[in-house]
Tab-separated table of C-alpha atoms in Angstrom:
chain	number	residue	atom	x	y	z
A	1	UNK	CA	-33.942	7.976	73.199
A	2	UNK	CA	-32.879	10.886	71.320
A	3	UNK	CA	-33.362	10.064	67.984
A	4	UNK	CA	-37.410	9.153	66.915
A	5	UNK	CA	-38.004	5.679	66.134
A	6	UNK	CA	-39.954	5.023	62.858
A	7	UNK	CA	-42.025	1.803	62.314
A	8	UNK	CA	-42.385	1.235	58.954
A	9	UNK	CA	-42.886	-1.399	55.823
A	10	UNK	CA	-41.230	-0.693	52.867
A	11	UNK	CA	-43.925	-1.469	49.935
A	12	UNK	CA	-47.075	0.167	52.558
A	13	UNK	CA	-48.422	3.414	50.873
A	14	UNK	CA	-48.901	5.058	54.113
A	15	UNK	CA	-45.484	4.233	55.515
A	16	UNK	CA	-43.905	5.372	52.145
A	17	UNK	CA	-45.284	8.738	52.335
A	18	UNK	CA	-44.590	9.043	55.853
A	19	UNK	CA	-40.898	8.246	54.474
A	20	UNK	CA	-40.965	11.057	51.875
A	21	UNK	CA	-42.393	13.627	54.595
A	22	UNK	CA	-39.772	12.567	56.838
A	23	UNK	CA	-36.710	13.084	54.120
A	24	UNK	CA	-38.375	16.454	52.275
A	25	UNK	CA	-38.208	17.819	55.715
A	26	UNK	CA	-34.497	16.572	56.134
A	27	UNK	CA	-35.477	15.054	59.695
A	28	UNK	CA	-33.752	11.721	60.654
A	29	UNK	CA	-35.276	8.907	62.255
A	30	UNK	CA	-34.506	5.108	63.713
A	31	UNK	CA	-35.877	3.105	61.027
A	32	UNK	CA	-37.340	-0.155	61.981
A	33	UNK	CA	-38.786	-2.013	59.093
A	34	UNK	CA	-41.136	-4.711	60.200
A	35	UNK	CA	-42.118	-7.805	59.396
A	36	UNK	CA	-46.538	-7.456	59.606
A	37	UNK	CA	-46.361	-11.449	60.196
A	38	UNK	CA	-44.366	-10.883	63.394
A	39	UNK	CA	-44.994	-7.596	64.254
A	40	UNK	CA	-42.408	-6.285	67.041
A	41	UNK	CA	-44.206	-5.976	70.679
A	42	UNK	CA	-42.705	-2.548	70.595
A	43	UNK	CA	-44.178	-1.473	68.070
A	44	UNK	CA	-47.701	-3.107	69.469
A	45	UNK	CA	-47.059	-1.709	72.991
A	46	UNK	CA	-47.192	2.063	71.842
A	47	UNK	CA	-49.650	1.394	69.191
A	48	UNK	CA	-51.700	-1.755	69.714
A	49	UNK	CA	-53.593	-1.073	66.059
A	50	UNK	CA	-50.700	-3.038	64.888
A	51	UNK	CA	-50.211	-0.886	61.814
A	52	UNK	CA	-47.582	1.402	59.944
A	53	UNK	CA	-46.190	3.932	60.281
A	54	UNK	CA	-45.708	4.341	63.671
A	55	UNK	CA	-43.544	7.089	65.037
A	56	UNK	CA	-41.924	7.512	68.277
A	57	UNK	CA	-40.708	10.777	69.003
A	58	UNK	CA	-37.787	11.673	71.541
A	59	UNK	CA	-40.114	12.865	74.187
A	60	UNK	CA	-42.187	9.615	73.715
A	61	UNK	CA	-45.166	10.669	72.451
A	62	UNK	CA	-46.563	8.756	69.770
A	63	UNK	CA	-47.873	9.413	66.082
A	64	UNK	CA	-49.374	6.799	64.047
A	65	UNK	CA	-51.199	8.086	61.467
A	66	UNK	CA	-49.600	8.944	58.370
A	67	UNK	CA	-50.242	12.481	57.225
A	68	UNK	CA	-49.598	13.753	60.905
A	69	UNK	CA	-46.078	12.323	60.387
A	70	UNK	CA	-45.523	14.075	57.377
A	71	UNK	CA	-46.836	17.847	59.274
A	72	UNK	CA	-45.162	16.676	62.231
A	73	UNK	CA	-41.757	16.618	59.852
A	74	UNK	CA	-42.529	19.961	57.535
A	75	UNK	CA	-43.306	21.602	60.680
A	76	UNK	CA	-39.838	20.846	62.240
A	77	UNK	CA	-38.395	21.638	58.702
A	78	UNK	CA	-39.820	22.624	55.437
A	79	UNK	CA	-36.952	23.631	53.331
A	80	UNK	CA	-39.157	23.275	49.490
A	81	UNK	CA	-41.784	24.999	51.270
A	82	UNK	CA	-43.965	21.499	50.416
A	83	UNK	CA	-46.421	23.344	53.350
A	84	UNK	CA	-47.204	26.186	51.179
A	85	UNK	CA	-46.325	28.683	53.471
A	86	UNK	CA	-46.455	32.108	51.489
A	87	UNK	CA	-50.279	30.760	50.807
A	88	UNK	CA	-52.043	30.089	54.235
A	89	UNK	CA	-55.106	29.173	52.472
A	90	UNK	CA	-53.471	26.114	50.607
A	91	UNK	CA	-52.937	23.818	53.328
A	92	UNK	CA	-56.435	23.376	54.673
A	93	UNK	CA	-57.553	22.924	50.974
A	94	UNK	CA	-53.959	20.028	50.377
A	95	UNK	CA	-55.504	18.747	53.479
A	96	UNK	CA	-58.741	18.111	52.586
A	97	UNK	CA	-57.495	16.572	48.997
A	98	UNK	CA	-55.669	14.272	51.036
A	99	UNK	CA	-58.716	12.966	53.024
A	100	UNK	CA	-60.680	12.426	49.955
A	101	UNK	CA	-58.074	11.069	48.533
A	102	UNK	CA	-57.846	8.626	51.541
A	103	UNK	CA	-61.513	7.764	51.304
A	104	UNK	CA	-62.916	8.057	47.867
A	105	UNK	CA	-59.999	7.090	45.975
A	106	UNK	CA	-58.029	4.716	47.611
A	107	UNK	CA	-61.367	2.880	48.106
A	108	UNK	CA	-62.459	2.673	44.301
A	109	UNK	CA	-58.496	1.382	43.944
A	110	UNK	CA	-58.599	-1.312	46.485
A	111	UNK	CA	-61.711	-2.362	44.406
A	112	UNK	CA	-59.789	-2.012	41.194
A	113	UNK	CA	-56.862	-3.884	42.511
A	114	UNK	CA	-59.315	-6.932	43.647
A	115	UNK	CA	-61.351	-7.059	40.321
A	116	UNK	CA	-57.717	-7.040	38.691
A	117	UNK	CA	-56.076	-9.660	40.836
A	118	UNK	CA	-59.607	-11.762	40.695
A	119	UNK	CA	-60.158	-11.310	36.984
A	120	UNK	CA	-63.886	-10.280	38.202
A	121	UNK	CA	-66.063	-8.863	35.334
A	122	UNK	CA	-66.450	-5.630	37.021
A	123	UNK	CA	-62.714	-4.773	36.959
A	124	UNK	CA	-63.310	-2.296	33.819
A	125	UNK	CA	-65.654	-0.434	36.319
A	126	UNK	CA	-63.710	-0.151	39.163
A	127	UNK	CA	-60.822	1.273	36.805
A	128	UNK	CA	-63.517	3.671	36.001
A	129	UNK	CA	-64.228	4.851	39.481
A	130	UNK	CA	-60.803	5.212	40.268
A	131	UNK	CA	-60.148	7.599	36.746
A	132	UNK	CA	-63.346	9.435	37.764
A	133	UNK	CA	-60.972	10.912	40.674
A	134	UNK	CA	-58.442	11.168	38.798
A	135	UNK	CA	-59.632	13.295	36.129
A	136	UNK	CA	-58.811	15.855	39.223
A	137	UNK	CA	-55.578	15.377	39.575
A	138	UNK	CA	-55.074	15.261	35.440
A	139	UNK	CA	-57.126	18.741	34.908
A	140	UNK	CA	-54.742	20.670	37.535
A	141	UNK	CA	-51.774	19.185	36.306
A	142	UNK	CA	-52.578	21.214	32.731
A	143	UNK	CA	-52.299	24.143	34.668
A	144	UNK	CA	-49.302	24.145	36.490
A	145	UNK	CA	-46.553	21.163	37.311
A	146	UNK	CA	-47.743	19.847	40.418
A	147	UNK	CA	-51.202	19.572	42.113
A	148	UNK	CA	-51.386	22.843	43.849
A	149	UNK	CA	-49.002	24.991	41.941
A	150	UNK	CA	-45.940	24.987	40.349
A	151	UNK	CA	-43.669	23.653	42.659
A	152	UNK	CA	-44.577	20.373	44.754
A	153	UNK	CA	-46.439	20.358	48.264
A	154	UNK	CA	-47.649	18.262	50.671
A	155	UNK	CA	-50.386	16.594	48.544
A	156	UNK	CA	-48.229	15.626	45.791
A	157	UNK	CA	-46.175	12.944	48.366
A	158	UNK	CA	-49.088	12.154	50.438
A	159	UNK	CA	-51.173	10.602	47.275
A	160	UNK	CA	-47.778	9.600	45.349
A	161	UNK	CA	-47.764	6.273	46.259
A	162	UNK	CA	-51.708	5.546	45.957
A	163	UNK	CA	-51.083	6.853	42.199
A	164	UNK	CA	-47.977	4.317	41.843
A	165	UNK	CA	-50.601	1.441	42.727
A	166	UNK	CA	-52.805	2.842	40.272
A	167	UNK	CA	-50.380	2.788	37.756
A	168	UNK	CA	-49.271	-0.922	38.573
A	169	UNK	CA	-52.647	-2.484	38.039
A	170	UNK	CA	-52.544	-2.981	34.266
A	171	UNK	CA	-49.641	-1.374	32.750
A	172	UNK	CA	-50.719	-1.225	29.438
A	173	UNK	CA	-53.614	-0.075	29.824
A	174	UNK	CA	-52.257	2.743	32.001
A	175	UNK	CA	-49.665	3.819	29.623
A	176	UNK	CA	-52.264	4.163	26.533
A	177	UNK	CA	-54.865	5.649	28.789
A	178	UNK	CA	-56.248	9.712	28.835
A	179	UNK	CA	-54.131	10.852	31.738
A	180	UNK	CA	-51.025	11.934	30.020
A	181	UNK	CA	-50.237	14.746	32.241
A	182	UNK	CA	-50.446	12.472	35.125
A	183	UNK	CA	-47.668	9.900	33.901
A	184	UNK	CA	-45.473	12.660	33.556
A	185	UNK	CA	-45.915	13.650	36.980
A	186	UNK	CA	-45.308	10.211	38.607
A	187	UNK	CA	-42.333	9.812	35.963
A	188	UNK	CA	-40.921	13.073	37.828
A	189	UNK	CA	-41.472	11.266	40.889
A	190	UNK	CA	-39.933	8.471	39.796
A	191	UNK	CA	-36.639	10.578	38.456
A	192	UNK	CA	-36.320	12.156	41.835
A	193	UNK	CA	-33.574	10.634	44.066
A	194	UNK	CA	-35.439	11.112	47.462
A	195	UNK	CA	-38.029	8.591	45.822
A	196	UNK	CA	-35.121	6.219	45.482
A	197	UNK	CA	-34.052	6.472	49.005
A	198	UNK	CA	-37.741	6.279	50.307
A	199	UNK	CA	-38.002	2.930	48.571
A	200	UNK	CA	-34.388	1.538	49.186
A	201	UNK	CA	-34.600	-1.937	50.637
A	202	UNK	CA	-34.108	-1.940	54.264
A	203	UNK	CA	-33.449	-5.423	56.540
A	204	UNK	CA	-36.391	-6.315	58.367
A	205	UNK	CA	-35.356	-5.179	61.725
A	206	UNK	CA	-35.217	-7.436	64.578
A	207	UNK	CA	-34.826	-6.891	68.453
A	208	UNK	CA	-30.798	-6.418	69.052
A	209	UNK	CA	-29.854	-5.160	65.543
A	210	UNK	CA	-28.038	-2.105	65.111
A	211	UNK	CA	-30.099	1.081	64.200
A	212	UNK	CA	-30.630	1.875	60.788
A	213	UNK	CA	-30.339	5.698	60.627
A	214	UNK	CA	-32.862	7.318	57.659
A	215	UNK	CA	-33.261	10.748	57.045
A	216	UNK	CA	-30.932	13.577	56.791
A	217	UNK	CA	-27.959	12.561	58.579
């Protein structure tokens, strides 16, 4: 193998960030996007969690976790500088963001989503926790264009598509609501074409098929 194999599912907010890491960093990759109803025994043979992303580098060593895909790919390659590297002190501090972001955030949103998709009477709260983040991410976007500064880094892809779920829940509400610095950041997002190519419908890859080559190539 000389290319690394990537295990993904297109609509997955971890695997779609891993995706954006992966094409910021101009890195190419096998991608194999699976079916989670049949998952692929290779896939479940060099990561029996069963979950995505899952990448398997040349020398066969194996990362499944999401934001060590994305370092694994700026450190080969970080040609926007989404690592911060004139800074040293901002990647510990984009690092920590994106834990809490994993935990505190996408927590209260799973709860939103639920309340939402349930019609549950507590679905106004939820929405409440979730903004009570948020208000974060909205107070350093009126000081610069991205998260961190005022070009985007690592923390801006990694919680991109957690935001986009956000934003899906109730539409209307999100459009009218007090985070108007934020929907002009995920609009930018949106208007990028590497978000385009993260998201472009892949077939669901099956043992045999010829390689789908993603990435810079």
């Amino acid at each position: 193998m000389t290319v690394p194999i990537l295990y993904s599912l297109r609509q997955c907010p971890y695997a779609m960030r891993s995706r954006l890491g992966i094409l910021h960093a101009h890195q190419t990759v096998v991608l194999r996007d699976i079916d989670m109803k049949n998952k692929p025994e290779e896939m479940l043979l060099i990561s029996p969690k069963g979950t995505v992303p899952v990448l398997q580098l040349s020398d066969g060593n194996i990362i499944d976790e999401s934001i060590d895909v994305m370092v694994w790919a700026l450190t080969q390659s970080d040609p926007n500088n989404l690592l911060y590297s004139h800074d040293k002190q901002k990647l510990p501090r984009m690092l920590e963001l994106i834990h809490r972001s994993d935990h505190e955030f996408v927590d209260a949103l799973q709860k939103y989503r639920a309340a939402s998709r349930y019609h549950d009477s507590n679905e106004e709260e939820c929405r409440d926790h979730c903004c009570e983040w948020l208000m974060e991410i909205e107070r350093a976007l009126t000081k610069h264009a991205y998260i961190m500064g005022e070009t985007p880094s690592l923390v801006d892809y990694a919680i991109l598509p957690f935001i986009r779920q956000f934003s899906r829940v109730d539409k209307k509400w999100y459009g009218q609501s007090a985070l108007p610095y934020l929907r002009s950041w995920l609009v930018n997002h949106y208007n990028d074409p590497t978000f385009s190519k993260a998201m472009f419908t892949h077939p669901k890859w099956k043992k045999g098929a010829d390689d789908v080559m993603f990435g810079d190539f």
